[in-house]
Tab-separated table of C-alpha atoms in Angstrom:
chain	number	residue	atom	x	y	z
S	7	MET	CA	62.831	-139.840	59.674
S	8	SER	CA	62.846	-136.084	59.375
S	9	GLN	CA	62.313	-133.847	62.308
S	10	THR	CA	59.201	-131.701	62.884
S	11	PRO	CA	59.697	-127.872	63.364
S	12	VAL	CA	59.286	-128.197	67.160
S	13	GLN	CA	61.809	-131.058	67.431
S	14	LYS	CA	64.220	-128.996	65.328
S	15	TRP	CA	63.948	-126.151	67.539
S	16	TYR	CA	64.679	-128.203	70.655
S	17	SER	CA	67.581	-129.956	68.907
S	18	GLY	CA	70.796	-129.113	70.725
S	19	LYS	CA	69.084	-127.123	73.513
S	20	THR	CA	70.100	-127.246	77.111
S	21	ILE	CA	67.179	-127.170	79.422
S	22	PHE	CA	66.864	-126.469	83.162
S	23	VAL	CA	63.800	-127.844	85.041
S	24	THR	CA	62.462	-127.217	88.565
S	25	GLY	CA	59.784	-129.532	89.977
S	26	GLY	CA	61.118	-132.507	87.924
S	27	SER	CA	60.238	-134.883	90.740
S	28	GLY	CA	56.419	-133.932	90.715
S	29	PHE	CA	53.603	-135.432	88.827
S	30	MET	CA	53.847	-132.935	85.914
S	31	GLY	CA	57.517	-132.803	86.116
S	32	LYS	CA	58.189	-136.539	85.479
S	33	VAL	CA	55.788	-136.392	82.437
S	34	LEU	CA	57.579	-133.355	81.121
S	35	LEU	CA	61.008	-135.032	81.424
S	36	GLU	CA	59.712	-138.133	79.786
S	37	LYS	CA	58.067	-136.350	76.837
S	38	MET	CA	60.939	-134.074	76.244
S	39	LEU	CA	63.435	-137.115	76.025
S	40	TYR	CA	61.046	-139.218	73.974
S	41	ALA	CA	59.761	-136.779	71.495
S	42	CYS	CA	62.762	-134.290	71.396
S	43	SER	CA	65.551	-136.789	71.594
S	44	GLU	CA	68.106	-134.462	70.059
S	45	ILE	CA	68.125	-132.098	72.967
S	46	ARG	CA	71.602	-131.619	74.491
S	47	SER	CA	70.970	-132.037	78.122
S	48	ILE	CA	68.256	-131.445	80.837
S	49	TYR	CA	69.404	-130.189	84.191
S	50	VAL	CA	67.104	-130.977	86.890
S	51	LEU	CA	67.045	-129.150	90.371
S	52	ILE	CA	66.476	-131.919	92.999
S	53	ARG	CA	67.057	-132.290	96.567
S	54	PRO	CA	68.614	-135.299	98.359
S	55	LYS	CA	66.064	-137.327	100.035
S	56	ARG	CA	66.201	-140.260	102.571
S	57	SER	CA	70.004	-140.277	102.234
S	58	LYS	CA	69.847	-140.632	98.522
S	59	SER	CA	71.833	-138.342	96.353
S	60	PRO	CA	69.951	-136.412	93.562
S	61	GLN	CA	71.400	-138.501	90.840
S	62	ALA	CA	70.481	-141.682	92.662
S	63	ARG	CA	66.906	-140.403	92.963
S	64	ILE	CA	66.757	-139.684	89.201
S	65	GLU	CA	68.054	-143.293	88.601
S	66	ASP	CA	65.164	-144.487	90.774
S	67	TRP	CA	62.702	-142.683	88.595
S	68	MET	CA	63.753	-144.932	85.653
S	69	LYS	CA	62.107	-147.922	87.281
S	70	LEU	CA	58.628	-146.171	87.215
S	71	PRO	CA	56.074	-146.937	84.581
S	72	VAL	CA	56.195	-143.359	83.247
S	73	PHE	CA	59.536	-143.873	81.901
S	74	GLU	CA	58.894	-147.489	80.544
S	75	ARG	CA	58.843	-146.638	76.947
S	76	ILE	CA	62.217	-144.822	77.006
S	77	LYS	CA	63.793	-147.655	78.956
S	78	ARG	CA	62.310	-150.053	76.258
S	79	GLU	CA	62.993	-147.904	73.163
S	80	LYS	CA	65.787	-145.295	73.905
S	81	PRO	CA	67.551	-146.200	77.191
S	82	GLU	CA	70.676	-144.246	76.156
S	83	LEU	CA	68.601	-141.011	76.543
S	84	PHE	CA	68.633	-141.287	80.388
S	85	LYS	CA	72.286	-140.013	80.272
S	86	LYS	CA	70.830	-136.588	79.254
S	87	LEU	CA	69.196	-136.198	82.619
S	88	ILE	CA	71.571	-134.420	84.828
S	89	ALA	CA	70.873	-133.852	88.554
S	90	VAL	CA	71.672	-130.399	90.008
S	91	GLN	CA	71.627	-130.547	93.840
S	92	GLY	CA	69.665	-127.676	95.226
S	93	ASP	CA	66.538	-126.420	96.981
S	94	LEU	CA	64.062	-123.744	96.062
S	95	THR	CA	63.978	-122.491	99.677
S	96	SER	CA	67.821	-121.874	99.885
S	97	ASP	CA	69.707	-118.835	98.872
S	98	GLY	CA	70.830	-118.976	95.348
S	99	LEU	CA	68.835	-122.235	95.126
S	100	GLY	CA	71.460	-123.949	97.152
S	101	ILE	CA	73.460	-124.772	93.966
S	102	SER	CA	77.129	-125.373	94.100
S	103	PRO	CA	79.492	-122.784	92.388
S	104	GLU	CA	80.387	-125.334	89.816
S	105	ASN	CA	76.776	-126.125	88.772
S	106	HIS	CA	75.876	-122.438	88.855
S	107	GLU	CA	78.511	-121.684	86.424
S	108	LYS	CA	77.214	-124.530	83.961
S	109	LEU	CA	73.731	-123.241	84.236
S	110	ILE	CA	74.353	-119.612	83.464
S	111	LYS	CA	76.634	-120.590	80.527
S	112	GLU	CA	74.635	-123.255	78.945
S	113	THR	CA	70.856	-122.970	79.745
S	114	GLU	CA	68.580	-121.819	76.907
S	115	ILE	CA	65.177	-122.811	78.237
S	116	VAL	CA	63.950	-122.907	81.860
S	117	PHE	CA	60.724	-124.688	83.004
S	118	HIS	CA	59.876	-123.427	86.463
S	119	CYS	CA	57.328	-126.179	87.659
S	120	ALA	CA	58.411	-126.514	91.292
S	121	ALA	CA	55.748	-125.421	93.961
S	122	THR	CA	54.256	-126.707	97.143
S	123	LEU	CA	50.857	-128.022	96.273
S	124	LYS	CA	49.622	-128.298	99.865
S	125	LEU	CA	46.502	-126.217	99.963
S	126	GLU	CA	46.721	-126.227	103.782
S	127	ALA	CA	50.463	-125.237	103.959
S	128	LYS	CA	51.322	-122.402	106.341
S	129	LEU	CA	51.581	-119.020	104.810
S	130	LYS	CA	55.260	-118.647	105.718
S	131	ASP	CA	56.217	-121.950	104.158
S	132	ALA	CA	54.059	-121.284	101.106
S	133	ILE	CA	55.568	-117.806	100.548
S	134	ASP	CA	59.077	-119.245	100.940
S	135	PHE	CA	58.587	-122.037	98.451
S	136	ASN	CA	56.208	-120.636	95.886
S	137	THR	CA	56.981	-116.878	95.915
S	138	THR	CA	60.421	-116.409	97.216
S	139	GLY	CA	61.436	-119.568	95.403
S	140	THR	CA	60.200	-118.102	92.160
S	141	LYS	CA	62.242	-114.909	92.738
S	142	ARG	CA	65.343	-116.996	93.354
S	143	VAL	CA	64.686	-118.864	89.972
S	144	LEU	CA	64.230	-115.422	88.294
S	145	ASP	CA	67.480	-114.113	89.733
S	146	LEU	CA	69.275	-117.156	88.249
S	147	CYS	CA	67.683	-116.713	84.977
S	148	LYS	CA	68.784	-113.084	84.763
S	149	GLN	CA	72.378	-114.368	84.794
S	150	MET	CA	71.898	-116.913	82.028
S	151	LYS	CA	73.719	-115.822	78.846
S	152	LYS	CA	71.811	-117.808	76.335
S	153	LEU	CA	68.231	-117.772	77.844
S	154	GLN	CA	65.606	-117.773	75.213
S	155	VAL	CA	62.472	-118.815	77.083
S	156	MET	CA	61.565	-118.829	80.903
S	157	LEU	CA	58.243	-120.682	81.342
S	158	HIS	CA	56.601	-120.186	84.873
S	159	MET	CA	53.952	-122.667	85.810
S	160	SER	CA	51.074	-121.173	87.704
S	161	THR	CA	47.451	-122.263	88.203
S	162	ALA	CA	44.166	-121.307	86.673
S	163	PHE	CA	42.534	-120.907	90.039
S	164	CYS	CA	44.866	-118.129	91.376
S	165	TYR	CA	42.306	-115.422	90.739
S	166	CYS	CA	39.277	-116.420	92.891
S	167	ASP	CA	37.844	-112.894	92.687
S	168	LYS	CA	37.506	-113.035	88.818
S	169	GLU	CA	34.247	-114.313	87.188
S	170	VAL	CA	35.973	-114.526	83.947
S	171	LEU	CA	39.662	-115.370	83.790
S	172	ASN	CA	41.349	-114.021	80.643
S	173	GLU	CA	44.943	-114.654	79.527
S	174	ARG	CA	46.540	-111.679	81.234
S	175	VAL	CA	48.080	-110.863	84.716
S	176	TYR	CA	45.773	-108.839	86.895
S	177	ASP	CA	46.829	-106.280	89.325
S	178	PHE	CA	46.797	-107.270	93.007
S	179	HIS	CA	46.466	-105.068	96.063
S	180	HIS	CA	49.244	-107.034	97.867
S	181	SER	CA	52.919	-106.636	96.860
S	182	PRO	CA	54.877	-109.791	96.606
S	183	TYR	CA	57.934	-108.036	97.756
S	184	ASP	CA	56.138	-106.747	100.944
S	185	LEU	CA	54.886	-110.303	101.636
S	186	MET	CA	58.336	-111.876	101.232
S	187	ARG	CA	59.830	-109.251	103.659
S	188	ILE	CA	56.934	-109.963	106.113
S	189	ALA	CA	57.420	-113.796	105.913
S	190	GLU	CA	61.213	-113.266	106.417
S	191	TRP	CA	61.004	-111.182	109.730
S	192	MET	CA	57.675	-111.833	111.273
S	193	ASP	CA	57.415	-114.856	113.521
S	194	GLU	CA	55.221	-117.851	112.411
S	195	LYS	CA	52.649	-117.419	115.133
S	196	THR	CA	51.888	-113.858	114.572
S	197	LEU	CA	51.798	-114.493	110.681
S	198	ASP	CA	49.386	-117.392	111.249
S	199	GLN	CA	47.024	-115.039	113.136
S	200	ILE	CA	46.812	-112.520	110.288
S	201	THR	CA	46.837	-115.063	107.479
S	202	PRO	CA	42.966	-115.339	107.220
S	203	ASP	CA	42.657	-111.630	106.543
S	204	LEU	CA	45.718	-111.625	104.175
S	205	LEU	CA	44.280	-114.509	102.113
S	206	LYS	CA	40.772	-112.969	101.264
S	207	PRO	CA	39.314	-113.675	98.811
S	208	HIS	CA	41.715	-116.682	98.374
S	209	PRO	CA	40.594	-120.036	99.988
S	210	ASN	CA	44.180	-121.216	100.768
S	211	THR	CA	47.830	-120.156	100.768
S	212	TYR	CA	48.589	-122.173	97.511
S	213	THR	CA	46.401	-119.921	95.196
S	214	TYR	CA	47.458	-116.828	97.025
S	215	THR	CA	51.137	-117.300	96.746
S	216	LYS	CA	50.831	-118.481	93.136
S	217	ARG	CA	49.087	-115.069	92.382
S	218	LEU	CA	51.885	-113.275	94.079
S	219	SER	CA	54.454	-115.312	92.037
S	220	GLU	CA	52.755	-114.131	88.763
S	221	CYS	CA	53.360	-110.559	89.857
S	222	LEU	CA	57.014	-111.328	90.244
S	223	VAL	CA	57.282	-112.857	86.869
S	224	ARG	CA	55.428	-110.017	85.185
S	225	ASP	CA	57.701	-107.472	86.840
S	226	ASN	CA	60.741	-109.076	85.292
S	227	TYR	CA	59.203	-109.050	81.912
S	228	PRO	CA	60.500	-108.198	79.140
S	229	GLN	CA	64.037	-107.975	80.647
S	230	LEU	CA	63.412	-111.884	80.704
S	231	PRO	CA	61.790	-113.678	77.920
S	232	ALA	CA	59.247	-115.076	80.253
S	233	CYS	CA	55.679	-116.364	80.065
S	234	ILE	CA	53.129	-117.727	82.394
S	235	VAL	CA	51.168	-121.047	82.007
S	236	ARG	CA	48.014	-121.856	83.922
S	237	PRO	CA	46.718	-125.410	83.993
S	238	SER	CA	43.460	-126.179	85.450
S	239	ILE	CA	43.125	-129.438	87.625
S	240	VAL	CA	45.728	-131.857	86.058
S	241	CYS	CA	44.481	-135.414	85.978
S	242	PRO	CA	46.024	-138.796	84.965
S	243	ALA	CA	47.380	-139.341	81.366
S	244	ASN	CA	45.027	-139.964	78.513
S	245	LYS	CA	47.510	-141.639	76.288
S	246	GLU	CA	51.102	-140.869	77.124
S	247	PRO	CA	53.330	-142.120	78.374
S	248	VAL	CA	51.135	-144.677	79.746
S	249	GLU	CA	47.273	-144.663	79.721
S	250	GLY	CA	45.953	-143.460	83.145
S	251	TRP	CA	49.403	-142.924	84.680
S	252	VAL	CA	49.357	-140.917	87.990
S	253	ASP	CA	51.459	-140.966	90.987
S	254	ASN	CA	49.225	-139.372	93.731
S	255	LEU	CA	45.746	-139.264	95.074
S	256	ASN	CA	45.144	-135.470	94.857
S	257	GLY	CA	42.192	-133.995	93.356
S	258	PRO	CA	39.539	-136.044	91.344
S	259	VAL	CA	41.720	-139.134	91.462
S	260	GLY	CA	41.665	-139.224	95.380
S	261	ILE	CA	37.789	-138.581	95.223
S	262	MET	CA	37.197	-141.424	92.748
S	263	VAL	CA	39.444	-143.828	94.728
S	264	ALA	CA	37.759	-142.904	98.064
S	265	GLY	CA	34.358	-143.151	96.456
S	266	GLY	CA	35.226	-146.534	94.826
S	267	LYS	CA	36.376	-147.977	98.096
S	268	GLY	CA	33.125	-146.749	99.817
S	269	ILE	CA	35.061	-144.476	102.199
S	270	MET	CA	33.562	-141.376	100.704
S	271	ARG	CA	29.677	-141.139	100.374
S	272	SER	CA	28.967	-137.492	100.257
S	273	MET	CA	30.531	-134.387	98.667
S	274	LEU	CA	29.640	-130.761	98.707
S	275	CYS	CA	29.542	-129.977	94.970
S	276	ASN	CA	27.366	-128.272	92.454
S	277	GLY	CA	26.709	-130.990	89.767
S	278	GLU	CA	25.661	-128.411	87.139
S	279	TYR	CA	29.036	-126.704	87.332
S	280	ASN	CA	31.879	-127.670	84.893
S	281	ALA	CA	34.590	-129.873	86.065
S	282	GLU	CA	37.745	-128.005	84.964
S	283	VAL	CA	40.228	-130.885	84.582
S	284	ILE	CA	42.891	-131.580	81.836
S	285	PRO	CA	44.910	-134.773	81.140
S	286	VAL	CA	48.547	-134.354	82.157
S	287	ASP	CA	49.842	-135.450	78.752
S	288	ILE	CA	47.590	-132.775	77.048
S	289	ALA	CA	48.932	-130.123	79.579
S	290	ILE	CA	52.647	-131.155	79.097
S	291	ASN	CA	52.233	-131.006	75.220
S	292	GLY	CA	50.965	-127.493	75.846
S	293	LEU	CA	54.086	-126.529	77.906
S	294	ILE	CA	56.406	-127.822	75.254
S	295	THR	CA	54.830	-126.079	72.354
S	296	ILE	CA	54.327	-122.795	74.356
S	297	ALA	CA	58.025	-122.683	74.826
S	298	TYR	CA	58.576	-123.272	71.265
S	299	THR	CA	56.111	-120.531	70.282
S	300	MET	CA	57.849	-118.054	72.459
S	301	GLY	CA	61.058	-118.950	70.857
S	302	GLN	CA	59.734	-118.280	67.397
S	303	MET	CA	58.802	-114.730	68.346
S	304	SER	CA	60.894	-112.175	66.699
S	305	GLU	CA	59.886	-109.476	69.104
S	306	LEU	CA	58.273	-109.958	72.494
S	307	PRO	CA	54.757	-108.676	72.921
S	308	PRO	CA	54.276	-105.521	75.106
S	309	GLU	CA	52.502	-107.619	77.846
S	310	ILE	CA	53.800	-110.851	79.336
S	311	PRO	CA	52.366	-113.791	77.390
S	312	VAL	CA	49.940	-115.824	79.505
S	313	TYR	CA	48.334	-119.184	78.503
S	314	ASN	CA	45.320	-120.693	80.306
S	315	VAL	CA	45.978	-124.518	79.720
S	316	THR	CA	42.281	-125.358	80.126
S	317	CYS	CA	39.428	-127.115	78.229
S	318	ARG	CA	37.854	-125.166	75.417
S	319	GLU	CA	34.165	-124.353	75.790
S	320	THR	CA	33.282	-127.129	73.224
S	321	LYS	CA	34.657	-129.714	75.623
S	322	ARG	CA	33.135	-129.050	79.064
S	323	THR	CA	31.738	-131.900	81.420
S	324	THR	CA	29.744	-131.169	84.448
S	325	TRP	CA	30.573	-132.663	87.910
S	326	LYS	CA	27.216	-134.538	87.699
S	327	GLU	CA	28.262	-136.302	84.514
S	328	VAL	CA	31.720	-137.127	86.007
S	329	LEU	CA	29.962	-138.672	88.919
S	330	GLU	CA	27.477	-140.803	86.972
S	331	MET	CA	30.253	-142.044	84.550
S	332	GLY	CA	32.607	-142.491	87.457
S	333	LYS	CA	30.161	-144.624	89.385
S	334	ALA	CA	29.465	-146.831	86.483
S	335	THR	CA	33.146	-147.295	85.781
S	336	ALA	CA	33.842	-148.234	89.507
S	337	TYR	CA	31.030	-150.904	89.239
S	338	GLU	CA	32.586	-152.306	86.097
S	339	TYR	CA	36.204	-152.175	87.431
S	340	PRO	CA	35.839	-152.198	91.113
S	341	PHE	CA	38.590	-151.672	93.758
S	342	GLU	CA	39.683	-154.453	96.037
S	343	ALA	CA	38.787	-154.705	99.656
S	344	GLY	CA	36.227	-151.853	99.686
S	345	ILE	CA	35.000	-150.610	103.086
S	346	TRP	CA	31.342	-150.260	101.891
S	347	TYR	CA	29.412	-150.467	98.712
S	348	PRO	CA	30.365	-147.458	96.504
S	349	ASP	CA	27.048	-145.459	96.319
S	350	GLY	CA	27.956	-141.919	97.263
S	351	ASP	CA	26.370	-138.776	95.922
S	352	ILE	CA	26.922	-135.010	95.653
S	353	THR	CA	24.904	-132.181	97.029
S	354	THR	CA	24.795	-128.286	97.391
S	355	SER	CA	23.080	-128.575	100.774
S	356	LYS	CA	25.584	-128.110	103.608
S	357	LEU	CA	23.035	-129.425	106.109
S	358	TYR	CA	22.314	-132.587	104.203
S	359	HIS	CA	26.046	-133.112	103.518
S	360	THR	CA	26.748	-132.741	107.269
S	361	ILE	CA	24.182	-135.317	108.122
S	362	CYS	CA	25.565	-137.638	105.479
S	363	VAL	CA	29.169	-137.237	106.705
S	364	VAL	CA	28.068	-137.962	110.256
S	365	LEU	CA	25.961	-141.138	109.435
S	366	PHE	CA	28.057	-142.557	106.547
S	367	HIS	CA	31.592	-141.306	107.110
S	368	TRP	CA	32.229	-140.988	110.820
S	369	LEU	CA	29.713	-143.516	112.243
S	370	PRO	CA	31.141	-146.401	110.195
S	371	ALA	CA	34.623	-145.283	110.884
S	372	TYR	CA	34.121	-145.387	114.753
S	373	LEU	CA	32.405	-148.744	114.383
S	374	ILE	CA	35.175	-150.249	112.334
S	375	ASP	CA	37.872	-148.888	114.609
S	376	PHE	CA	35.993	-150.312	117.654
S	377	LEU	CA	35.894	-153.693	116.039
S	378	MET	CA	39.527	-153.539	115.155
S	379	PHE	CA	40.311	-152.655	118.828
S	380	CYS	CA	38.259	-155.490	119.895
S	381	PHE	CA	40.132	-157.960	117.752
S	382	GLY	CA	43.553	-156.427	118.696
S	383	GLN	CA	44.118	-154.904	115.230
S	384	LYS	CA	45.647	-151.576	114.419
S	385	ARG	CA	42.920	-148.871	114.111
S	386	PHE	CA	42.919	-146.733	110.952
S	387	MET	CA	39.445	-145.739	109.875
S	388	CYS	CA	39.097	-142.590	111.885
S	389	ARG	CA	42.472	-141.339	110.893
S	390	LEU	CA	41.601	-142.131	107.142
S	391	GLN	CA	38.262	-140.351	107.487
S	392	GLY	CA	40.038	-137.344	108.942
S	393	MET	CA	42.117	-137.134	105.806
S	394	VAL	CA	39.283	-137.527	103.555
S	395	SER	CA	37.255	-134.817	105.388
S	396	GLN	CA	40.136	-132.400	105.253
S	397	GLY	CA	40.541	-133.167	101.514
S	398	LEU	CA	36.844	-132.560	100.847
S	399	GLU	CA	36.891	-129.348	102.831
S	400	LEU	CA	39.749	-128.003	100.717
S	401	LEU	CA	38.250	-129.111	97.345
S	402	GLN	CA	34.736	-127.794	97.911
S	403	PHE	CA	35.821	-124.299	97.196
S	404	PHE	CA	36.498	-125.273	93.654
S	405	THR	CA	33.550	-127.647	93.261
S	406	THR	CA	30.936	-125.220	94.406
S	407	ARG	CA	31.874	-122.414	91.966
S	408	GLN	CA	31.543	-121.976	88.297
S	409	TRP	CA	34.797	-121.224	86.604
S	410	ASN	CA	35.085	-119.457	83.316
S	411	PHE	CA	38.602	-119.705	81.826
S	412	LYS	CA	39.160	-118.078	78.377
S	413	SER	CA	42.087	-119.734	76.447
S	414	GLN	CA	42.165	-118.235	72.991
S	415	GLN	CA	45.961	-117.665	73.001
S	416	TYR	CA	46.570	-121.250	74.192
S	417	GLN	CA	44.172	-122.729	71.469
S	418	ALA	CA	45.949	-120.588	68.899
S	419	ILE	CA	49.169	-122.431	69.505
S	420	ALA	CA	47.812	-125.788	68.263
S	421	GLN	CA	46.302	-124.168	65.183
S	422	ASN	CA	49.769	-122.804	64.177
S	423	LEU	CA	51.417	-126.134	64.453
S	424	THR	CA	52.304	-128.299	61.461
S	425	PRO	CA	50.204	-131.511	61.023
S	426	ALA	CA	53.101	-133.589	62.263
S	427	ASP	CA	53.670	-131.472	65.353
S	428	TYR	CA	49.770	-131.470	65.907
S	429	GLU	CA	49.880	-135.245	66.119
S	430	LEU	CA	53.241	-135.436	68.082
S	431	PHE	CA	52.216	-132.941	70.608
S	432	ASP	CA	48.489	-133.589	70.832
S	433	MET	CA	46.680	-130.722	72.682
S	434	ASP	CA	43.125	-131.336	71.344
S	435	VAL	CA	40.695	-132.372	74.129
S	436	ASP	CA	37.884	-132.589	71.689
S	437	ARG	CA	39.122	-135.827	70.444
S	438	ILE	CA	39.015	-137.389	73.885
S	439	ASP	CA	36.074	-139.550	74.703
S	440	THR	CA	35.027	-138.442	78.232
S	441	LYS	CA	33.590	-141.831	79.276
S	442	ASP	CA	36.713	-143.617	78.065
S	443	TYR	CA	39.038	-141.191	79.843
S	444	ILE	CA	37.187	-141.601	83.238
S	445	ARG	CA	37.709	-145.304	82.803
S	446	ARG	CA	41.454	-144.564	82.440
S	447	ILE	CA	41.347	-142.424	85.551
S	448	VAL	CA	39.824	-145.131	87.587
S	449	LEU	CA	42.126	-147.848	86.223
S	450	GLY	CA	45.055	-145.529	86.666
S	451	GLY	CA	44.279	-144.880	90.350
S	452	ARG	CA	43.586	-148.535	90.804
S	453	GLN	CA	46.985	-149.739	89.315
S	454	PHE	CA	49.497	-146.947	89.973
S	455	CYS	CA	48.289	-145.613	93.259
S	456	MET	CA	46.528	-148.464	95.024
S	457	LYS	CA	48.887	-151.143	93.459
S	458	GLU	CA	45.928	-153.295	92.350
S	459	PRO	CA	46.758	-155.130	89.220
S	460	LEU	CA	43.996	-155.983	86.616
S	461	SER	CA	44.380	-159.670	87.538
S	462	THR	CA	42.526	-158.873	90.773
S	463	LEU	CA	39.236	-157.660	89.022
S	464	PRO	CA	37.413	-161.028	89.214
S	465	LYS	CA	38.041	-161.221	93.002
S	466	ALA	CA	37.000	-157.405	93.367
S	467	ARG	CA	33.856	-158.022	91.416
S	468	ILE	CA	32.867	-160.847	93.898
S	469	GLN	CA	33.685	-158.555	96.796
S	470	LEU	CA	31.561	-155.882	95.263
S	471	LYS	CA	28.546	-158.230	95.101
S	472	ALA	CA	28.932	-159.069	98.644
S	473	LEU	CA	29.129	-155.317	99.599
S	474	TYR	CA	25.873	-154.667	97.660
S	475	VAL	CA	24.036	-157.315	99.693
S	476	LEU	CA	25.604	-156.080	102.968
S	477	ASP	CA	24.560	-152.441	101.991
S	478	LYS	CA	20.931	-153.416	101.355
S	479	VAL	CA	20.713	-155.513	104.518
S	480	GLY	CA	22.260	-152.767	106.570
S	481	LYS	CA	19.980	-150.054	105.208
S	482	ALA	CA	16.955	-152.309	105.794
S	483	PHE	CA	18.132	-152.749	109.482
S	484	MET	CA	18.724	-149.096	109.876
S	485	ILE	CA	15.151	-148.267	108.606
S	486	TRP	CA	13.660	-150.843	110.836
S	487	PHE	CA	15.678	-149.582	113.767
S	488	LEU	CA	14.777	-146.037	113.231
S	489	THR	CA	11.024	-146.731	112.747
S	490	TRP	CA	11.102	-148.941	115.927
S	491	SER	CA	12.778	-146.130	117.914
S	492	ILE	CA	10.299	-143.435	116.735
S	493	LEU	CA	7.284	-145.647	117.461
S	494	SER	CA	8.754	-146.397	120.911
S	495	ILE	CA	9.508	-142.752	121.784
S	496	THR	CA	6.145	-141.522	120.562
S	497	GLY	CA	4.202	-144.321	122.308
S	498	LEU	CA	2.774	-145.499	118.870
S	499	LYS	CA	4.533	-148.885	119.215
S	500	HIS	CA	1.766	-150.414	121.350
S	501	ILE	CA	-1.009	-149.060	119.034
S	502	PHE	CA	0.620	-150.802	115.980
S	503	SER	CA	1.365	-153.908	118.061
S	504	ASP	CA	-2.274	-154.227	119.267
S	505	THR	CA	-3.543	-153.664	115.664
S	506	PHE	CA	-1.440	-156.395	114.138
S	507	THR	CA	-2.204	-158.746	117.182
S	508	SER	CA	-5.983	-158.204	116.797
S	509	ASN	CA	-5.719	-159.133	113.032
């Protein structure tokens, strides 16, 4: 079978990837090996973890569902994944002299995907990892003798002060170089005190440090053949490598799981606003074809190329539509052992949301933990609700704002691909059935995160019916109790009692 233009361009290439152990990183590695099998090798920057060597960690990845089709069809390709021990927070990336020499001699393409995604991370840690870490990668890239493309992964949410985000790097009143110096010499306590003022208008350290990183990459262009890629919220796979594959409960997946389990019953969100999400396989196909497009340029453009990897305006879905379809899917494919019947809702009222959180999040959590304590079991609900509340608080910045991402340059890439590459590296979100994709998200979260196989669905459906009855009985009792309490406090109880007795 003849190769497509994209496959030919990658043939024989040596690639260096940071962030290969992350959600997007694993899908990138898998797709590169599967679709561009003639690449020479992929060097992956990775740390030792739990006394396991970097190479041993890569070998463990091969047991994951994400690499199942390669293990089944092309197992020999695993040899092309080469671990490079290192750390984004170490000088020189912590790479040994031997590996450093290999990288600067052989690397032609760099995918810098590593970042700390913790929205609540301390500023010192976020700068060290996201901003200074990016500088360390750029310093290495400057030494690479064959470098053709350096692709830097950013986020579409790093410009919170822009009503419309075009595909360009905007000036920032903070210098990344100043912030890196401050983070280096200032003690953590003092830096924490000034963090709120530094972050404005950013809601967290993640978007702030990613914006600083974009400035660094721009400043090294065109000395480096770099580009910036900004995905929106990346969600489970639509088709590849496995339908619905996901390895974490971040973002919408965590919301759907928490809602499906009956743990989360209220969320501060404007249902009329667009849900800016994109399947991970669509985003990864974008990364691969963006690097290819950069490699085809005979001359670099005056300004650094930026690509907003987001849904086009013809394929927008509101949060309300996501909630309605998500609920219907959760009823059809319920989770096991739910805490309560999944019947949550979204609201724009902070007061109403607070009341719902107290009544339907924390009250049941304390009740369940009290019962667990009485029966001598380990308490967990209050701790779990604390995690859910923290996650909701971080997410509400993104769900209570309307985002307008322009992606003409990104959309143009697909239009310039050959029909064969267009099919092989599918970037067309218009072809995705939203309802069917939400089903894949729910089933993906169920199978890959909660480890609940499809064989448990009959039992889960019986449990859901029982929770439905319990929910109705519980609500009826609460209405009766509240009514009785109000009548007792106001003294109207005796009047009603006498009226019914006389009748």
